[in-house]
Amino acid sequence: MTVEKLNRQRVVNLLDAFARGDIEAALACCTDDVDFLTHAPIDVLPHMVPRHGKEELRELWQTIWSRYSEIRYKAPVIVAEGDEVATYMHTYFRKRSNDRVVQFDMAVFYSFRGGLVAQIREIIDSYDLVQQVLEREIGPLITATGMDGG
C-alpha cells in the first residue's frame, strides 16, 4: 500500500472514531504534540481557539460532544500526497439542546509525522455556521451596522 493510501485511510479512521464519539481512538491517531487550528469566529465559538497537544485537543472534542448528540460527515473528496491529506466534507451536528441539525461544509488539511496526524487545519463556512448555531439570520445585523467596507 502506498503512503498516500495509508494516510488517506488513517484520516478516515480518525474521522470515523470522532463521529462515533470515541475521542480516545481519534486521539490515538495523533502525535502527542498535535497542532490544531480552525478558521472560525471565536467570539461566537470560543471553544474553537487554536489547540496544541492531545490534552487540549481532547478538551475541544469533549466540548463539542457535550453540545452535540450526533455527528455525521460525508467526505466526497479526500486527496493524499505524501504526508499531507486534504478533505472536503459535508458535516452534520445534532444539537443536544433542541435536536436541530447544524450542517456546514469544511475543508480540513492533515499533516502526518511518523504515521500519526501532527497538524490539523480547518476552513469552515463560518458565516453559515454562525447563523445555524445562533439560529438567526446575521446578514441584517451586519448590514444595519454599516460593516460593508464602504
Coordinates of C-alpha atoms in Angstrom, one line a residue:
M1 CA 0.0 0.0 0.0
T2 CA 1.3 3.5 -0.9
V3 CA 1.9 6.1 1.8
E4 CA -0.9 8.1 0.2
K5 CA -3.4 5.3 0.5
L6 CA -2.3 4.6 4.1
N7 CA -2.6 8.2 5.2
R8 CA -5.9 8.5 3.5
Q9 CA -7.2 5.5 5.5
R10 CA -5.7 7.0 8.7
V11 CA -7.7 10.2 8.2
V12 CA -10.9 8.1 7.6
N13 CA -10.1 6.1 10.8
L14 CA -9.7 9.4 12.8
L15 CA -13.0 10.8 11.3
D16 CA -14.9 7.7 11.9
A17 CA -13.7 7.4 15.5
F18 CA -14.6 11.1 16.2
A19 CA -18.0 10.7 14.5
R20 CA -18.9 7.8 16.8
G21 CA -17.8 9.7 19.8
D22 CA -14.7 7.7 20.5
I23 CA -12.4 10.6 21.4
E24 CA -9.6 8.4 22.7
A25 CA -9.5 6.4 19.5
A26 CA -9.4 9.6 17.5
L27 CA -6.6 11.0 19.7
A28 CA -4.7 7.7 19.2
C29 CA -4.4 8.7 15.5
C30 CA -2.5 11.9 16.6
T31 CA 1.0 12.8 17.8
D32 CA 1.4 13.9 21.4
D33 CA 2.1 17.4 20.2
V34 CA -0.7 17.6 17.6
D35 CA -1.4 21.2 16.5
F36 CA -5.0 22.2 15.7
L37 CA -6.2 25.4 14.1
T38 CA -9.6 26.3 12.7
H39 CA -10.7 29.4 10.9
A40 CA -13.9 30.1 12.8
P41 CA -15.2 33.1 14.6
I42 CA -14.0 32.5 18.2
D43 CA -16.2 35.3 19.6
V44 CA -19.2 33.2 18.7
L45 CA -17.4 29.8 19.1
P46 CA -14.9 30.4 21.9
H47 CA -14.0 26.7 22.2
M48 CA -12.5 26.8 18.7
V49 CA -9.3 28.6 19.7
P50 CA -6.0 27.1 18.5
R51 CA -5.1 23.9 20.4
H52 CA -1.7 22.2 20.9
G53 CA -1.2 18.7 22.2
K54 CA -3.6 15.8 22.8
E55 CA -4.9 17.2 26.1
E56 CA -6.0 20.5 24.6
L57 CA -7.5 18.7 21.6
R58 CA -9.3 16.3 23.9
E59 CA -10.8 19.3 25.7
L60 CA -12.0 20.7 22.4
W61 CA -13.6 17.5 21.3
Q62 CA -15.2 16.9 24.7
T63 CA -16.7 20.3 24.5
I64 CA -18.1 19.6 21.0
W65 CA -19.6 16.3 22.2
S66 CA -21.1 18.0 25.2
R67 CA -23.1 20.3 22.9
Y68 CA -24.0 17.8 20.1
S69 CA -25.5 14.4 20.4
E70 CA -24.7 13.1 17.0
I71 CA -22.0 13.9 14.5
R72 CA -22.0 12.7 10.9
Y73 CA -19.9 13.5 7.9
K74 CA -19.6 12.8 4.2
A75 CA -16.2 13.3 2.6
P76 CA -16.7 13.4 -1.2
V77 CA -13.1 14.5 -1.7
I78 CA -10.0 13.1 0.0
V79 CA -6.7 13.8 -1.7
A80 CA -3.4 12.5 -0.3
E81 CA 0.1 13.4 -1.4
G82 CA 2.9 12.0 0.7
D83 CA 2.4 13.0 4.3
E84 CA -0.4 15.5 3.5
V85 CA -4.1 14.8 3.2
A86 CA -6.8 17.2 2.2
T87 CA -10.5 16.6 2.7
Y88 CA -13.7 18.4 1.7
M89 CA -16.5 17.4 3.9
H90 CA -20.2 17.9 4.5
T91 CA -20.8 17.8 8.3
Y92 CA -23.9 17.3 10.3
F93 CA -24.0 18.1 14.1
R94 CA -27.3 17.4 16.1
K95 CA -27.6 19.9 18.9
R96 CA -28.3 18.4 22.3
S97 CA -30.3 21.5 23.4
N98 CA -33.1 21.2 20.8
D99 CA -32.3 18.4 18.4
R100 CA -31.7 20.8 15.5
V101 CA -29.1 19.7 13.0
V102 CA -26.3 22.2 12.1
Q103 CA -25.0 21.5 8.6
F104 CA -21.9 23.0 7.2
D105 CA -19.1 22.4 4.7
M106 CA -15.5 22.4 5.6
A107 CA -12.1 21.7 4.2
V108 CA -9.6 20.0 6.5
F109 CA -5.9 19.5 5.9
Y110 CA -3.9 16.9 7.8
S111 CA -0.1 16.6 8.1
F112 CA 1.5 13.4 9.2
R113 CA 4.6 12.6 11.1
G114 CA 5.6 9.0 11.8
G115 CA 2.3 7.7 10.7
L116 CA 0.3 10.0 13.1
V117 CA -1.6 13.2 12.5
A118 CA 0.7 16.0 13.6
Q119 CA -1.3 19.0 12.3
I120 CA -4.9 19.7 11.6
R121 CA -6.1 22.9 9.8
E122 CA -9.8 23.5 9.2
I123 CA -11.5 26.0 7.0
I124 CA -15.2 26.3 7.7
D125 CA -18.0 28.2 6.0
S126 CA -18.3 30.2 9.2
Y127 CA -21.0 32.7 8.1
D128 CA -23.4 29.8 7.5
L129 CA -22.3 28.0 10.6
V130 CA -22.8 31.1 12.9
Q131 CA -26.3 31.6 11.6
Q132 CA -27.2 28.0 12.3
V133 CA -25.6 27.9 15.8
L134 CA -27.3 31.2 16.7
E135 CA -30.5 30.1 14.9
R136 CA -30.9 33.5 13.3
E137 CA -30.0 35.4 10.2
I138 CA -27.0 37.6 10.7
G139 CA -27.0 39.4 7.4
P140 CA -29.4 42.1 8.6
L141 CA -27.2 42.6 11.7
I142 CA -24.1 43.2 9.6
T143 CA -25.8 45.5 7.0
A144 CA -27.6 47.5 9.7
T145 CA -24.2 48.4 11.3
G146 CA -22.6 49.5 8.0
M147 CA -20.0 46.8 8.1
D148 CA -19.9 46.5 4.3
G149 CA -16.5 48.1 4.0
G150 CA -17.8 51.0 2.0

